[in-house]
Tab-separated table of C-alpha atoms in Angstrom:
chain	number	residue	atom	x	y	z
A	1	MET	CA	10.449	41.737	-11.516
A	2	ALA	CA	10.634	39.664	-14.696
A	3	ASP	CA	13.478	37.617	-13.221
A	4	HIS	CA	11.476	37.010	-10.025
A	5	GLU	CA	8.460	35.902	-12.050
A	6	GLY	CA	10.666	33.588	-14.085
A	7	VAL	CA	12.051	31.980	-10.924
A	8	ALA	CA	8.546	31.567	-9.516
A	9	ALA	CA	7.393	29.901	-12.741
A	10	GLU	CA	10.387	27.563	-12.723
A	11	VAL	CA	9.778	26.585	-9.118
A	12	LEU	CA	6.080	26.075	-9.822
A	13	ASP	CA	6.979	23.688	-12.640
A	14	LEU	CA	9.198	21.716	-10.271
A	15	VAL	CA	6.647	21.572	-7.450
A	16	ALA	CA	3.873	20.661	-9.893
A	17	ARG	CA	5.916	17.761	-11.266
A	18	LEU	CA	6.529	16.484	-7.748
A	19	ALA	CA	2.839	16.891	-6.930
A	20	ALA	CA	1.915	14.850	-10.001
A	21	LEU	CA	4.116	11.981	-8.803
A	22	GLN	CA	2.690	12.175	-5.281
A	23	VAL	CA	-0.929	12.191	-6.443
A	24	ALA	CA	-0.305	9.273	-8.822
A	25	GLY	CA	1.201	7.373	-5.877
A	26	GLY	CA	-1.549	8.638	-3.636
A	27	TYR	CA	-1.852	5.607	-1.397
A	28	GLU	CA	1.091	7.079	0.515
A	29	GLY	CA	-1.476	9.570	1.796
A	30	THR	CA	-1.898	13.343	1.909
A	31	LEU	CA	-0.788	13.792	5.514
A	32	ARG	CA	2.710	15.000	4.654
A	33	ALA	CA	2.348	15.607	0.915
A	34	GLU	CA	1.458	19.274	1.354
A	35	GLU	CA	4.352	19.758	3.773
A	36	ARG	CA	6.810	18.300	1.253
A	37	LEU	CA	5.555	20.480	-1.583
A	38	ARG	CA	5.740	23.648	0.522
A	39	ALA	CA	9.234	22.676	1.665
A	40	VAL	CA	10.487	22.308	-1.915
A	41	ALA	CA	9.085	25.713	-2.850
A	42	ALA	CA	10.553	27.305	0.279
A	43	ALA	CA	13.988	25.898	-0.583
A	44	TYR	CA	13.980	28.244	-3.589
A	45	GLY	CA	12.584	31.245	-1.745
A	46	GLN	CA	8.978	30.786	-2.841
A	47	ARG	CA	5.814	30.513	-0.788
A	48	ALA	CA	3.433	27.841	-2.060
A	49	GLU	CA	-0.276	27.525	-1.372
A	50	VAL	CA	-0.994	23.808	-1.593
A	51	THR	CA	-4.077	21.628	-1.253
A	52	VAL	CA	-3.745	17.891	-1.889
A	53	SER	CA	-6.692	15.507	-1.994
A	54	ALA	CA	-6.951	11.809	-2.756
A	55	GLU	CA	-6.800	12.236	-6.547
A	56	SER	CA	-5.787	15.853	-7.182
A	57	ALA	CA	-3.599	18.756	-6.096
A	58	VAL	CA	-3.976	22.533	-6.393
A	59	LEU	CA	-0.774	24.610	-6.302
A	60	SER	CA	-0.266	28.381	-6.324
A	61	ILE	CA	3.123	30.131	-6.461
A	62	GLY	CA	3.704	33.757	-7.417
A	63	GLY	CA	0.117	34.277	-8.506
A	64	ALA	CA	0.090	31.302	-10.912
A	65	THR	CA	-1.977	28.193	-10.201
A	66	ARG	CA	-1.764	24.577	-11.339
A	67	VAL	CA	-4.378	21.840	-10.927
A	68	LEU	CA	-3.301	18.213	-11.286
A	69	THR	CA	-5.444	15.078	-11.222
A	70	HIS	CA	-4.578	11.384	-11.342
A	71	PRO	CA	-6.227	8.209	-9.993
A	72	PRO	CA	-4.222	7.176	-6.906
A	73	ASP	CA	-2.343	3.903	-6.832
A	74	ILE	CA	0.379	2.218	-4.812
A	75	PRO	CA	3.586	4.018	-5.819
A	76	ARG	CA	6.579	2.203	-7.231
A	77	LEU	CA	8.736	1.599	-4.181
A	78	ASP	CA	12.021	2.174	-6.002
A	79	ARG	CA	10.790	5.659	-6.932
A	80	VAL	CA	9.732	6.348	-3.362
A	81	SER	CA	13.222	5.371	-2.183
A	82	ALA	CA	14.885	7.521	-4.855
A	83	LEU	CA	12.825	10.557	-3.832
A	84	LYS	CA	14.181	10.497	-0.271
A	85	PRO	CA	17.765	11.676	-1.038
A	86	TRP	CA	16.431	13.992	-3.752
A	87	LEU	CA	14.148	15.718	-1.273
A	88	ALA	CA	16.946	15.968	1.302
A	89	GLN	CA	19.257	17.650	-1.216
A	90	VAL	CA	16.579	20.041	-2.443
A	91	THR	CA	15.388	21.167	0.977
A	92	SER	CA	18.945	21.674	2.203
A	93	GLY	CA	19.589	24.069	-0.677
A	94	ARG	CA	22.219	21.985	-2.457
A	95	LEU	CA	20.469	21.641	-5.843
A	96	PRO	CA	19.741	24.405	-8.378
A	97	VAL	CA	16.156	24.242	-9.528
A	98	SER	CA	17.081	23.165	-13.071
A	99	GLU	CA	19.176	20.265	-11.783
A	100	ALA	CA	16.466	19.333	-9.289
A	101	ARG	CA	13.942	19.152	-12.126
A	102	ALA	CA	16.278	17.026	-14.261
A	103	ARG	CA	16.883	14.590	-11.401
A	104	LEU	CA	13.168	14.411	-10.641
A	105	GLU	CA	12.439	13.546	-14.275
A	106	ALA	CA	15.104	10.841	-14.098
A	107	ILE	CA	13.380	9.364	-11.042
A	108	ALA	CA	9.999	9.467	-12.807
A	109	ALA	CA	11.536	7.710	-15.824
A	110	LEU	CA	13.167	4.890	-13.857
A	111	PRO	CA	12.567	1.602	-15.689
A	112	ALA	CA	10.622	-1.129	-13.951
A	113	ALA	CA	12.721	-2.666	-11.195
A	114	TYR	CA	11.879	-6.211	-12.307
A	115	PRO	CA	10.742	-7.817	-15.569
A	116	PRO	CA	7.090	-8.932	-15.920
A	117	TRP	CA	7.883	-12.603	-15.279
A	118	LEU	CA	9.439	-11.775	-11.922
A	119	ARG	CA	6.401	-9.691	-10.976
A	120	VAL	CA	4.263	-12.762	-11.760
A	121	VAL	CA	6.492	-14.799	-9.438
A	122	GLY	CA	6.066	-12.039	-6.884
A	123	ALA	CA	2.284	-12.362	-7.098
A	124	MET	CA	2.601	-16.084	-6.411
A	125	LEU	CA	4.860	-15.476	-3.382
A	126	PHE	CA	2.494	-12.744	-2.223
A	127	SER	CA	-0.386	-15.224	-2.307
A	128	VAL	CA	1.424	-18.165	-0.706
A	129	GLY	CA	2.973	-16.039	2.030
A	130	PHE	CA	-0.330	-14.598	3.140
A	131	GLY	CA	-2.163	-17.904	2.679
A	132	VAL	CA	-0.004	-19.956	5.022
A	133	SER	CA	0.039	-17.136	7.572
A	134	ILE	CA	-3.746	-17.292	7.988
A	135	GLN	CA	-4.264	-21.029	7.357
A	136	PRO	CA	-1.002	-22.969	7.786
A	137	THR	CA	-1.783	-26.103	5.785
A	138	TRP	CA	-0.215	-27.819	2.772
A	139	GLN	CA	-3.532	-27.487	0.986
A	140	GLU	CA	-3.423	-23.721	1.427
A	141	ALA	CA	0.181	-23.576	0.208
A	142	TRP	CA	-0.233	-25.419	-3.091
A	143	ILE	CA	-3.640	-23.963	-3.954
A	144	THR	CA	-2.582	-20.385	-3.284
A	145	ALA	CA	0.616	-20.976	-5.277
A	146	LEU	CA	-1.347	-22.046	-8.354
A	147	LEU	CA	-3.985	-19.362	-7.979
A	148	GLY	CA	-1.398	-16.667	-7.235
A	149	LEU	CA	0.461	-17.606	-10.411
A	150	ALA	CA	-2.771	-17.308	-12.426
A	151	VAL	CA	-3.613	-13.952	-10.853
A	152	GLY	CA	-0.103	-12.675	-11.572
A	153	LEU	CA	-0.489	-13.630	-15.234
A	154	ILE	CA	-3.842	-11.857	-15.408
A	155	GLN	CA	-2.384	-8.721	-13.846
A	156	ALA	CA	0.608	-8.756	-16.202
A	157	GLY	CA	-1.656	-9.304	-19.214
A	158	ILE	CA	-4.017	-6.460	-18.293
A	159	GLN	CA	-1.072	-4.105	-17.817
A	160	HIS	CA	0.544	-5.183	-21.106
A	161	LEU	CA	-2.710	-4.629	-23.006
A	162	ARG	CA	-3.220	-1.274	-21.225
A	163	ARG	CA	-6.747	-2.135	-20.136
A	164	PRO	CA	-8.560	-0.339	-17.247
A	165	GLY	CA	-7.129	-1.108	-13.830
A	166	TRP	CA	-10.418	-2.375	-12.350
A	167	LEU	CA	-10.559	-5.166	-14.939
A	168	ALA	CA	-7.699	-7.160	-13.389
A	169	PRO	CA	-9.281	-7.656	-9.921
A	170	LEU	CA	-12.670	-8.495	-11.439
A	171	CYS	CA	-11.217	-11.063	-13.859
A	172	ALA	CA	-8.917	-12.473	-11.193
A	173	SER	CA	-11.623	-12.816	-8.539
A	174	THR	CA	-13.983	-14.475	-11.026
A	175	LEU	CA	-11.314	-16.969	-12.095
A	176	VAL	CA	-10.248	-17.672	-8.510
A	177	GLY	CA	-13.885	-18.091	-7.481
A	178	THR	CA	-14.549	-20.479	-10.358
A	179	VAL	CA	-11.541	-22.684	-9.576
A	180	VAL	CA	-12.069	-22.800	-5.809
A	181	LEU	CA	-15.838	-23.331	-5.958
A	182	THR	CA	-15.420	-26.101	-8.547
A	183	ALA	CA	-12.753	-27.808	-6.440
A	184	SER	CA	-14.903	-27.530	-3.322
A	185	HIS	CA	-18.029	-28.812	-5.091
A	186	GLN	CA	-16.111	-31.814	-6.426
A	187	GLY	CA	-14.678	-32.572	-2.993
A	188	TRP	CA	-11.068	-31.963	-4.057
A	189	VAL	CA	-10.461	-29.528	-1.190
A	190	HIS	CA	-11.788	-29.288	2.352
A	191	GLY	CA	-12.690	-26.378	4.593
A	192	GLY	CA	-14.149	-23.010	3.718
A	193	THR	CA	-13.762	-21.584	0.230
A	194	ILE	CA	-13.173	-17.982	1.346
A	195	ALA	CA	-9.847	-18.786	3.040
A	196	LEU	CA	-8.640	-20.314	-0.240
A	197	MET	CA	-9.748	-17.370	-2.379
A	198	ILE	CA	-8.604	-14.358	-0.368
A	199	PRO	CA	-4.814	-15.006	-0.433
A	200	ALA	CA	-4.732	-15.164	-4.234
A	201	LEU	CA	-6.587	-11.843	-4.410
A	202	PHE	CA	-4.670	-10.191	-1.585
A	203	MET	CA	-2.493	-8.105	-3.911
A	204	PHE	CA	-5.652	-6.236	-4.976
A	205	ILE	CA	-6.964	-5.657	-1.431
A	206	PRO	CA	-6.433	-1.960	-0.575
A	207	GLY	CA	-5.356	-2.537	3.007
A	208	ASP	CA	-2.905	0.356	3.047
A	209	ALA	CA	-5.407	2.664	1.336
A	210	ILE	CA	-8.122	1.840	3.864
A	211	THR	CA	-5.718	2.456	6.718
A	212	MET	CA	-4.541	5.736	5.203
A	213	ALA	CA	-8.172	6.791	4.767
A	214	MET	CA	-8.813	6.203	8.450
A	215	LEU	CA	-5.663	8.143	9.325
A	216	GLU	CA	-6.830	11.096	7.249
A	217	LEU	CA	-10.326	10.992	8.731
A	218	SER	CA	-8.866	10.807	12.232
A	219	THR	CA	-6.782	13.933	11.649
A	220	GLY	CA	-9.625	16.003	10.207
A	221	ARG	CA	-8.778	15.566	6.515
A	222	TYR	CA	-12.327	14.534	5.742
A	223	THR	CA	-12.421	15.087	1.978
A	224	PRO	CA	-9.388	12.949	0.999
A	225	GLY	CA	-10.157	10.436	3.741
A	226	ALA	CA	-13.760	9.941	2.646
A	227	ALA	CA	-12.775	9.735	-1.029
A	228	ARG	CA	-10.045	7.188	-0.344
A	229	PHE	CA	-12.349	5.151	1.895
A	230	ALA	CA	-15.085	5.091	-0.755
A	231	GLN	CA	-12.580	4.008	-3.389
A	232	SER	CA	-11.330	1.233	-1.118
A	233	LEU	CA	-14.847	-0.057	-0.514
A	234	ALA	CA	-15.480	-0.025	-4.270
A	235	ALA	CA	-12.307	-2.080	-4.784
A	236	LEU	CA	-13.428	-4.582	-2.147
A	237	GLY	CA	-16.846	-4.757	-3.788
A	238	THR	CA	-15.266	-5.546	-7.158
A	239	LEU	CA	-13.268	-8.365	-5.610
A	240	ALA	CA	-16.293	-9.723	-3.721
A	241	LEU	CA	-18.396	-9.793	-6.903
A	242	GLY	CA	-16.088	-12.249	-8.667
A	243	PRO	CA	-16.973	-15.337	-6.586
A	244	VAL	CA	-20.679	-14.478	-6.869
A	245	LEU	CA	-20.387	-14.369	-10.667
A	246	ALA	CA	-18.462	-17.651	-10.558
A	247	ALA	CA	-21.158	-19.326	-8.451
A	248	ALA	CA	-23.852	-18.156	-10.878
A	249	ALA	CA	-21.897	-19.380	-13.914
A	250	LEU	CA	-21.357	-22.803	-12.300
A	251	GLY	CA	-24.984	-23.094	-11.235
A	252	LEU	CA	-23.995	-23.319	-7.578
A	253	ASP	CA	-25.699	-21.790	-4.594
A	254	GLN	CA	-24.043	-18.723	-3.074
A	255	SER	CA	-23.925	-20.591	0.239
A	256	ASP	CA	-20.907	-22.423	-1.229
A	257	ILE	CA	-19.030	-19.171	-0.530
A	258	PHE	CA	-18.367	-19.735	3.152
A	259	ASP	CA	-15.650	-19.508	5.761
A	260	GLN	CA	-14.575	-22.471	7.864
A	261	PRO	CA	-11.208	-22.912	9.597
A	262	VAL	CA	-8.993	-25.917	8.931
A	263	ALA	CA	-6.658	-27.494	11.477
A	264	PRO	CA	-3.053	-26.340	10.906
A	265	THR	CA	-0.516	-28.850	9.593
A	266	LEU	CA	2.605	-26.701	9.009
A	267	GLY	CA	3.664	-25.967	12.577
A	268	PRO	CA	4.243	-22.744	14.546
A	269	ALA	CA	7.002	-21.450	12.235
A	270	ALA	CA	4.567	-21.181	9.311
A	271	GLY	CA	3.597	-17.611	10.171
A	272	TRP	CA	7.198	-16.383	10.261
A	273	LEU	CA	8.047	-18.180	7.034
A	274	GLY	CA	4.812	-16.984	5.434
A	275	TRP	CA	5.436	-13.303	6.125
A	276	THR	CA	9.037	-13.649	4.947
A	277	VAL	CA	7.883	-15.107	1.625
A	278	PHE	CA	5.163	-12.470	1.487
A	279	THR	CA	7.614	-9.580	1.903
A	280	VAL	CA	9.739	-10.919	-0.955
A	281	GLY	CA	6.533	-10.934	-2.991
A	282	VAL	CA	5.915	-7.299	-2.034
A	283	MET	CA	9.420	-6.459	-3.263
A	284	LEU	CA	8.791	-8.015	-6.678
A	285	VAL	CA	5.190	-6.853	-7.173
A	286	PHE	CA	5.672	-3.242	-6.094
A	287	GLY	CA	9.234	-2.711	-7.289
A	288	MET	CA	11.145	-2.430	-4.027
A	289	ARG	CA	14.935	-2.193	-4.364
A	290	THR	CA	16.689	-5.386	-3.280
A	291	ARG	CA	18.853	-3.469	-0.801
A	292	ASP	CA	15.694	-2.220	0.915
A	293	LEU	CA	14.329	-5.736	1.458
A	294	PRO	CA	16.163	-6.512	4.748
A	295	TRP	CA	14.816	-3.312	6.317
A	296	ALA	CA	11.245	-3.938	5.161
A	297	LEU	CA	11.445	-7.571	6.257
A	298	ALA	CA	12.687	-6.574	9.708
A	299	VAL	CA	9.752	-4.192	10.172
A	300	ALA	CA	7.232	-6.739	8.857
A	301	LEU	CA	8.464	-9.571	11.078
A	302	GLY	CA	8.822	-7.218	14.032
A	303	THR	CA	5.226	-6.085	13.569
A	304	TYR	CA	4.095	-9.710	13.336
A	305	GLY	CA	6.003	-10.614	16.500
A	306	VAL	CA	4.591	-7.691	18.481
A	307	GLN	CA	1.095	-8.535	17.285
A	308	LEU	CA	1.475	-12.180	18.332
A	309	LEU	CA	2.647	-11.269	21.805
A	310	THR	CA	0.194	-8.454	22.470
A	311	VAL	CA	-2.854	-10.271	21.099
A	312	ARG	CA	-2.090	-13.195	23.390
A	313	ALA	CA	-1.475	-10.882	26.342
A	314	PHE	CA	-4.512	-8.651	25.780
A	315	ASP	CA	-6.968	-8.995	22.896
A	316	SER	CA	-7.139	-8.531	19.125
A	317	LEU	CA	-7.812	-4.786	19.117
A	318	THR	CA	-5.266	-3.910	21.802
A	319	GLY	CA	-2.665	-6.099	20.130
A	320	THR	CA	-3.289	-4.486	16.758
A	321	PHE	CA	-3.064	-0.997	18.288
A	322	LEU	CA	0.280	-1.803	19.937
A	323	ALA	CA	1.616	-3.520	16.804
A	324	ALA	CA	0.670	-0.503	14.663
A	325	ALA	CA	2.356	1.833	17.137
A	326	ALA	CA	5.495	-0.321	17.105
A	327	MET	CA	5.453	-0.459	13.300
A	328	ALA	CA	5.154	3.325	12.990
A	329	THR	CA	7.819	3.971	15.619
A	330	ALA	CA	10.317	1.620	14.000
A	331	SER	CA	9.643	2.967	10.494
A	332	LEU	CA	9.910	6.627	11.453
A	333	LEU	CA	13.073	6.143	13.507
A	334	LEU	CA	14.817	3.956	10.935
A	335	ALA	CA	13.919	6.312	8.088
A	336	ARG	CA	15.793	9.187	9.741
A	337	HIS	CA	19.127	7.709	8.683
A	338	PRO	CA	20.170	8.939	5.221
A	339	ARG	CA	20.924	5.433	3.942
A	340	THR	CA	17.737	3.692	5.037
A	341	PRO	CA	14.512	3.514	3.002
A	342	PRO	CA	11.712	6.050	3.587
A	343	PRO	CA	8.874	5.143	5.978
A	344	TYR	CA	6.408	4.027	3.284
A	345	VAL	CA	8.834	1.438	1.916
A	346	LEU	CA	9.526	0.203	5.433
A	347	TYR	CA	5.929	-0.217	6.534
A	348	LEU	CA	4.046	-1.281	3.360
A	349	ALA	CA	4.511	-5.010	3.973
A	350	ALA	CA	3.811	-4.503	7.682
A	351	PHE	CA	0.527	-2.791	6.800
A	352	PHE	CA	-0.553	-6.020	5.123
A	353	VAL	CA	0.535	-8.003	8.188
A	354	LEU	CA	-2.153	-6.146	10.132
A	355	THR	CA	-4.637	-7.129	7.336
A	356	PRO	CA	-7.639	-4.826	7.825
A	357	GLY	CA	-8.603	-5.188	4.164
A	358	SER	CA	-8.852	-8.964	4.264
A	359	HIS	CA	-11.531	-8.710	6.958
A	360	GLY	CA	-13.525	-6.449	4.660
A	361	LEU	CA	-13.328	-8.815	1.688
A	362	ARG	CA	-14.026	-11.801	3.934
A	363	GLY	CA	-17.062	-10.010	5.351
A	364	LEU	CA	-18.458	-9.033	1.949
A	365	ASP	CA	-17.982	-12.533	0.538
A	366	THR	CA	-19.518	-14.116	3.634
A	367	TRP	CA	-22.468	-11.729	3.432
A	368	LEU	CA	-23.024	-12.384	-0.292
A	369	GLY	CA	-22.685	-16.094	0.405
A	370	GLY	CA	-25.839	-15.971	2.488
A	371	HIS	CA	-24.311	-15.592	5.960
A	372	PRO	CA	-25.164	-11.973	6.872
A	373	VAL	CA	-24.494	-12.302	10.603
A	374	GLN	CA	-20.950	-13.606	10.133
A	375	GLY	CA	-20.397	-11.134	7.295
A	376	LEU	CA	-21.474	-8.225	9.476
A	377	HIS	CA	-19.149	-9.455	12.211
A	378	ASP	CA	-16.175	-9.467	9.814
A	379	LEU	CA	-17.020	-5.998	8.507
A	380	THR	CA	-17.355	-4.685	12.053
A	381	GLN	CA	-14.007	-6.260	12.878
A	382	MET	CA	-12.469	-4.476	9.899
A	383	PHE	CA	-13.684	-1.066	11.115
A	384	ALA	CA	-12.468	-1.803	14.631
A	385	LEU	CA	-9.032	-2.844	13.375
A	386	LEU	CA	-8.834	0.238	11.146
A	387	THR	CA	-9.446	2.441	14.145
A	388	ALA	CA	-6.844	0.572	16.202
A	389	ILE	CA	-4.220	0.822	13.421
A	390	ALA	CA	-4.884	4.503	12.738
A	391	LEU	CA	-4.738	5.452	16.397
A	392	GLY	CA	-1.631	3.341	16.948
A	393	ILE	CA	0.196	5.082	14.083
A	394	LEU	CA	-0.972	8.541	15.154
A	395	THR	CA	0.030	7.909	18.762
A	396	ALA	CA	3.530	6.849	17.751
A	397	ALA	CA	3.939	9.751	15.310
A	398	SER	CA	2.743	12.323	17.860
A	399	LEU	CA	5.101	11.074	20.574
A	400	LEU	CA	8.153	11.123	18.322
A	401	PRO	CA	9.802	14.504	17.676
A	402	THR	CA	9.413	15.363	13.998
A	403	PRO	CA	12.586	16.480	12.212
A	404	PRO	CA	12.111	19.590	10.066
A	405	THR	CA	11.364	18.889	6.412
A	406	ALA	CA	12.909	22.099	5.124
A	407	PRO	CA	15.865	23.204	7.267
A	408	GLU	CA	17.044	26.760	6.961
A	409	HIS	CA	19.970	27.150	4.609
A	410	PRO	CA	21.929	30.341	4.083
A	411	HIS	CA	22.166	29.923	0.302
A	412	THR	CA	18.653	28.633	-0.316
A	413	LYS	CA	17.441	31.528	-2.436
A	414	GLN	CA	20.548	31.590	-4.596
A	415	ASN	CA	20.372	28.007	-5.934
A	416	VAL	CA	17.721	28.630	-8.550
A	417	HIS	CA	19.620	28.506	-11.844
């Protein structure tokens, strides 16, 4: 009995440590988190009662219970990739629990994939790549490069000083708003100010979190979905406030925060080049392994290509639905090979290609800029796109046969010491 209780306690420690990592990287969603945690416990002959929400997890094994909480964030992509072979070895019964715990701690302690200066460069590429994909002009390219560099420095500084996470988007959006509104007021730039501001702030837009929230709501996980959606709206609100504060500080009218398209000057290849540059930025900002980049880039460009074709053939919502379904199908199928990255690493950049979050920030800024009708239209478009993306992903996932997470193994219960 004592030995059984000791095994249960050891397994609970392992599952709790994994749960802590999953909750901290909670933007990957709760849809399969509970399944993974139960599978790890089952690999060592234990039955786990698990409930995972947006910012917490409750685990019970052998009569003992653990409660873990952590604000969710985008997980380090190198850690997500490292967890894939670890999970495969654990659930196939090839790792004793003590070794599994040691390897999990090693994954949690992985040093940053890139130094701070490269992450700043990544923020600049992130900004330029998205900027030229939505407004392919030389003006957009050089302004978003400068602003993206400034935002990257702000983000790196806030992280180095260990200040609250919400401070970086507020400071960055205020600075970006100040620079763009000043340049527009002086006549140094032309076109709408919103299209110049959003790309530099795009790294803070919770597009994947909003999409995951809609996925959770669509599958009946109302508590984590609602919490994640509320958090995403709060993040968008923080970003939208910056330009308003900038306008007030400059003594400008909020109507200077407006959206107006500019004729493209970079040619039809700008979108493909933009999303390529953007995906490299994703690699540097979120710590993707360099060997995972070609896979993520293929999914991102494939999603962009499908969206281009289907939007032209049908309409925006239908095209987004089909592009999301294609993205999910490609990610889930590719991830089944042992040497390919896990689905989240494959589809993170592609999530941004579908850009539901940018519509939300655009709508809030347009609304606060004194254009409520256009702002409401952009917000409505965001909700419509969210629904299309969520249903596209769910449709693809439901039509694909799901491989078992925890295959039966004849020696599972023996590999505990």
